[in-house]
């Protein structure tokens, strides 16, 4: 069965990314399941194919120029355009240490995946996204990236102070706006999604939300119609303060 639309999801062999890939595939997308580890990536794709879904592993390490370029070439060989890009890959290293004790090496490594990764991937896949009639890009951010919520005593984020991880998502929000400002006139809609505190191995499964709940806002933003928002930052409840 051929599908009319295609999607790339980074960091999709587990957690929220895998659920996003599954959901898009159930909606008729051919999904490229981005993962740097071949064994885990192929296993995740095979599990989803066993459900009758059109999912294929895509070797993709968001921190490596050559890997990202090769991935874009692989997708280009299968079709002229790409309808959806979900920059989901993200890490958090020793994230609960107070800011005064966080290690610069950990912060640099976090930024390499959470900040430079989405820039690298978006730039590499941009020709394919521009070739699609109405492409959508979703940056998987976090409410911990909201400076407004961090300073608001009425939100849960006020009690959370994650220097490396949180600031990487603040930077990702700024990147979302920058790409959206450039690419808005082309018809590409780019938004940031905050999935909420979700039980994944990123936080030792301490989150209270399921991956199914977390994927909802991402899927919504990935499938916006022509009058949907752009350059926004959303969770399930609506827009978040920057």
PDB file of C-alpha atoms in Angstrom, residues 70-219:
ATOM      1  CA  UNK A  70      22.808  10.475   4.731  1.00  0.00           C
ATOM      2  CA  UNK A  71      19.370  10.185   6.315  1.00  0.00           C
ATOM      3  CA  UNK A  72      18.052  13.058   4.201  1.00  0.00           C
ATOM      4  CA  UNK A  73      19.452  11.378   1.100  1.00  0.00           C
ATOM      5  CA  UNK A  74      17.741   8.101   2.039  1.00  0.00           C
ATOM      6  CA  UNK A  75      14.361   9.816   2.416  1.00  0.00           C
ATOM      7  CA  UNK A  76      14.851  11.795  -0.802  1.00  0.00           C
ATOM      8  CA  UNK A  77      15.462   8.578  -2.729  1.00  0.00           C
ATOM      9  CA  UNK A  78      11.979   7.341  -1.762  1.00  0.00           C
ATOM     10  CA  UNK A  79       9.998  10.400  -2.815  1.00  0.00           C
ATOM     11  CA  UNK A  80      10.221  14.047  -3.791  1.00  0.00           C
ATOM     12  CA  UNK A  81       8.963  15.594  -0.576  1.00  0.00           C
ATOM     13  CA  UNK A  82       8.535  15.256   3.174  1.00  0.00           C
ATOM     14  CA  UNK A  83       5.273  16.316   4.797  1.00  0.00           C
ATOM     15  CA  UNK A  84       6.137  16.172   8.493  1.00  0.00           C
ATOM     16  CA  UNK A  85       9.340  16.483  10.510  1.00  0.00           C
ATOM     17  CA  UNK A  86       9.170  15.897  14.259  1.00  0.00           C
ATOM     18  CA  UNK A  87      12.364  16.902  16.050  1.00  0.00           C
ATOM     19  CA  UNK A  88      11.790  14.691  19.067  1.00  0.00           C
ATOM     20  CA  UNK A  89      15.263  13.401  19.981  1.00  0.00           C
ATOM     21  CA  UNK A  90      16.312  14.780  23.346  1.00  0.00           C
ATOM     22  CA  UNK A  91      18.448  13.972  26.361  1.00  0.00           C
ATOM     23  CA  UNK A  92      18.780  15.087  29.968  1.00  0.00           C
ATOM     24  CA  UNK A  93      22.043  14.449  31.818  1.00  0.00           C
ATOM     25  CA  UNK A  94      22.345  14.850  35.593  1.00  0.00           C
ATOM     26  CA  UNK A  95      19.535  17.326  35.117  1.00  0.00           C
ATOM     27  CA  UNK A  96      18.323  17.493  38.712  1.00  0.00           C
ATOM     28  CA  UNK A  97      21.534  18.952  40.140  1.00  0.00           C
ATOM     29  CA  UNK A  98      21.159  22.601  41.205  1.00  0.00           C
ATOM     30  CA  UNK A  99      22.469  25.081  38.614  1.00  0.00           C
ATOM     31  CA  UNK A 100      25.546  25.865  40.707  1.00  0.00           C
ATOM     32  CA  UNK A 101      26.586  22.205  40.575  1.00  0.00           C
ATOM     33  CA  UNK A 102      25.831  21.295  36.980  1.00  0.00           C
ATOM     34  CA  UNK A 103      28.799  20.288  34.859  1.00  0.00           C
ATOM     35  CA  UNK A 104      29.532  22.229  31.692  1.00  0.00           C
ATOM     36  CA  UNK A 105      30.333  18.991  29.860  1.00  0.00           C
ATOM     37  CA  UNK A 106      26.836  17.683  30.631  1.00  0.00           C
ATOM     38  CA  UNK A 107      25.242  20.935  29.488  1.00  0.00           C
ATOM     39  CA  UNK A 108      27.264  20.913  26.255  1.00  0.00           C
ATOM     40  CA  UNK A 109      26.215  17.333  25.540  1.00  0.00           C
ATOM     41  CA  UNK A 110      22.572  18.238  26.231  1.00  0.00           C
ATOM     42  CA  UNK A 111      22.745  21.193  23.860  1.00  0.00           C
ATOM     43  CA  UNK A 112      24.351  19.049  21.161  1.00  0.00           C
ATOM     44  CA  UNK A 113      21.224  16.878  21.023  1.00  0.00           C
ATOM     45  CA  UNK A 114      18.442  19.238  22.141  1.00  0.00           C
ATOM     46  CA  UNK A 115      19.537  22.440  20.393  1.00  0.00           C
ATOM     47  CA  UNK A 116      22.054  21.817  17.630  1.00  0.00           C
ATOM     48  CA  UNK A 117      20.376  18.544  16.648  1.00  0.00           C
ATOM     49  CA  UNK A 118      17.064  20.132  15.614  1.00  0.00           C
ATOM     50  CA  UNK A 119      18.902  22.880  13.706  1.00  0.00           C
ATOM     51  CA  UNK A 120      21.052  20.305  11.877  1.00  0.00           C
ATOM     52  CA  UNK A 121      18.092  18.047  11.048  1.00  0.00           C
ATOM     53  CA  UNK A 122      15.763  20.865   9.972  1.00  0.00           C
ATOM     54  CA  UNK A 123      18.385  22.345   7.668  1.00  0.00           C
ATOM     55  CA  UNK A 124      19.171  18.963   6.108  1.00  0.00           C
ATOM     56  CA  UNK A 125      15.540  18.038   5.432  1.00  0.00           C
ATOM     57  CA  UNK A 126      14.432  21.519   4.394  1.00  0.00           C
ATOM     58  CA  UNK A 127      14.631  20.907   0.619  1.00  0.00           C
ATOM     59  CA  UNK A 128      12.278  17.938   1.034  1.00  0.00           C
ATOM     60  CA  UNK A 129       9.935  19.888   3.310  1.00  0.00           C
ATOM     61  CA  UNK A 130       9.803  22.770   0.831  1.00  0.00           C
ATOM     62  CA  UNK A 131       8.951  20.297  -1.937  1.00  0.00           C
ATOM     63  CA  UNK A 132       5.841  19.162  -0.044  1.00  0.00           C
ATOM     64  CA  UNK A 133       2.632  21.172  -0.534  1.00  0.00           C
ATOM     65  CA  UNK A 134       2.129  22.131   3.130  1.00  0.00           C
ATOM     66  CA  UNK A 135       4.826  20.707   5.389  1.00  0.00           C
ATOM     67  CA  UNK A 136       4.712  20.779   9.175  1.00  0.00           C
ATOM     68  CA  UNK A 137       7.648  20.848  11.593  1.00  0.00           C
ATOM     69  CA  UNK A 138       7.195  20.143  15.290  1.00  0.00           C
ATOM     70  CA  UNK A 139       9.940  20.856  17.805  1.00  0.00           C
ATOM     71  CA  UNK A 140       9.379  18.703  20.892  1.00  0.00           C
ATOM     72  CA  UNK A 141      10.083  21.197  23.649  1.00  0.00           C
ATOM     73  CA  UNK A 142       9.112  21.183  27.332  1.00  0.00           C
ATOM     74  CA  UNK A 143       7.259  23.421  29.735  1.00  0.00           C
ATOM     75  CA  UNK A 144      10.601  23.667  31.572  1.00  0.00           C
ATOM     76  CA  UNK A 145      11.708  25.840  28.654  1.00  0.00           C
ATOM     77  CA  UNK A 146       9.146  28.494  29.551  1.00  0.00           C
ATOM     78  CA  UNK A 147      10.785  31.424  31.344  1.00  0.00           C
ATOM     79  CA  UNK A 148       7.333  32.820  32.052  1.00  0.00           C
ATOM     80  CA  UNK A 149       6.210  29.679  33.854  1.00  0.00           C
ATOM     81  CA  UNK A 150       9.500  29.409  35.737  1.00  0.00           C
ATOM     82  CA  UNK A 151       8.799  32.803  37.288  1.00  0.00           C
ATOM     83  CA  UNK A 152       5.087  32.182  37.920  1.00  0.00           C
ATOM     84  CA  UNK A 153       4.408  30.863  41.420  1.00  0.00           C
ATOM     85  CA  UNK A 154       1.064  29.553  40.220  1.00  0.00           C
ATOM     86  CA  UNK A 155       2.569  26.878  37.953  1.00  0.00           C
ATOM     87  CA  UNK A 156       4.326  23.578  38.724  1.00  0.00           C
ATOM     88  CA  UNK A 157       7.364  24.809  36.804  1.00  0.00           C
ATOM     89  CA  UNK A 158       8.154  27.366  39.487  1.00  0.00           C
ATOM     90  CA  UNK A 159       9.452  24.564  41.681  1.00  0.00           C
ATOM     91  CA  UNK A 160      11.664  23.113  38.931  1.00  0.00           C
ATOM     92  CA  UNK A 161      15.053  24.628  38.107  1.00  0.00           C
ATOM     93  CA  UNK A 162      16.808  22.606  35.405  1.00  0.00           C
ATOM     94  CA  UNK A 163      19.696  24.689  34.133  1.00  0.00           C
ATOM     95  CA  UNK A 164      20.985  22.503  31.321  1.00  0.00           C
ATOM     96  CA  UNK A 165      17.842  20.740  30.148  1.00  0.00           C
ATOM     97  CA  UNK A 166      15.436  23.639  30.730  1.00  0.00           C
ATOM     98  CA  UNK A 167      17.616  26.225  29.017  1.00  0.00           C
ATOM     99  CA  UNK A 168      18.140  23.875  26.085  1.00  0.00           C
ATOM    100  CA  UNK A 169      14.382  23.866  25.575  1.00  0.00           C
ATOM    101  CA  UNK A 170      14.252  27.661  25.941  1.00  0.00           C
ATOM    102  CA  UNK A 171      16.820  27.808  23.151  1.00  0.00           C
ATOM    103  CA  UNK A 172      14.767  25.327  21.109  1.00  0.00           C
ATOM    104  CA  UNK A 173      11.747  27.614  21.456  1.00  0.00           C
ATOM    105  CA  UNK A 174      13.791  30.496  20.049  1.00  0.00           C
ATOM    106  CA  UNK A 175      14.935  28.255  17.198  1.00  0.00           C
ATOM    107  CA  UNK A 176      11.306  27.370  16.487  1.00  0.00           C
ATOM    108  CA  UNK A 177      10.433  31.050  16.121  1.00  0.00           C
ATOM    109  CA  UNK A 178      13.482  31.786  13.958  1.00  0.00           C
ATOM    110  CA  UNK A 179      12.702  29.007  11.466  1.00  0.00           C
ATOM    111  CA  UNK A 180       9.002  29.903  11.505  1.00  0.00           C
ATOM    112  CA  UNK A 181       9.754  33.540  10.678  1.00  0.00           C
ATOM    113  CA  UNK A 182      11.870  32.528   7.698  1.00  0.00           C
ATOM    114  CA  UNK A 183       9.726  29.708   6.385  1.00  0.00           C
ATOM    115  CA  UNK A 184       6.224  30.946   7.195  1.00  0.00           C
ATOM    116  CA  UNK A 185       5.749  32.556   3.770  1.00  0.00           C
ATOM    117  CA  UNK A 186       6.517  29.197   2.120  1.00  0.00           C
ATOM    118  CA  UNK A 187       3.504  27.597   3.811  1.00  0.00           C
ATOM    119  CA  UNK A 188       5.483  25.478   6.268  1.00  0.00           C
ATOM    120  CA  UNK A 189       4.026  25.658   9.767  1.00  0.00           C
ATOM    121  CA  UNK A 190       6.529  25.284  12.605  1.00  0.00           C
ATOM    122  CA  UNK A 191       5.542  25.052  16.261  1.00  0.00           C
ATOM    123  CA  UNK A 192       6.942  23.843  19.579  1.00  0.00           C
ATOM    124  CA  UNK A 193       5.122  21.218  21.644  1.00  0.00           C
ATOM    125  CA  UNK A 194       5.347  20.628  25.394  1.00  0.00           C
ATOM    126  CA  UNK A 195       4.252  17.013  26.000  1.00  0.00           C
ATOM    127  CA  UNK A 196       4.183  17.294  29.791  1.00  0.00           C
ATOM    128  CA  UNK A 197       5.943  15.291  32.496  1.00  0.00           C
ATOM    129  CA  UNK A 198       5.796  11.879  30.880  1.00  0.00           C
ATOM    130  CA  UNK A 199       6.986   8.513  32.160  1.00  0.00           C
ATOM    131  CA  UNK A 200       9.999   7.763  29.946  1.00  0.00           C
ATOM    132  CA  UNK A 201      13.541   6.635  30.587  1.00  0.00           C
ATOM    133  CA  UNK A 202      14.652  10.267  30.211  1.00  0.00           C
ATOM    134  CA  UNK A 203      13.365  10.849  33.745  1.00  0.00           C
ATOM    135  CA  UNK A 204      13.614   7.315  35.093  1.00  0.00           C
ATOM    136  CA  UNK A 205       9.874   6.823  34.402  1.00  0.00           C
ATOM    137  CA  UNK A 206       8.974   9.278  37.151  1.00  0.00           C
ATOM    138  CA  UNK A 207       6.603  11.287  34.956  1.00  0.00           C
ATOM    139  CA  UNK A 208       2.875  11.058  35.576  1.00  0.00           C
ATOM    140  CA  UNK A 209       1.702  11.227  31.948  1.00  0.00           C
ATOM    141  CA  UNK A 210       1.602   8.346  29.487  1.00  0.00           C
ATOM    142  CA  UNK A 211       3.324   8.469  26.117  1.00  0.00           C
ATOM    143  CA  UNK A 212      -0.147   8.316  24.555  1.00  0.00           C
ATOM    144  CA  UNK A 213      -1.138  11.514  26.353  1.00  0.00           C
ATOM    145  CA  UNK A 214       2.204  13.132  25.560  1.00  0.00           C
ATOM    146  CA  UNK A 215       1.915  12.441  21.844  1.00  0.00           C
ATOM    147  CA  UNK A 216      -1.438  14.231  21.506  1.00  0.00           C
ATOM    148  CA  UNK A 217      -0.134  17.805  21.208  1.00  0.00           C
ATOM    149  CA  UNK A 218       2.646  16.716  18.859  1.00  0.00           C
ATOM    150  CA  UNK A 219       0.228  14.913  16.546  1.00  0.00           C
TER     151      UNK A 219
END
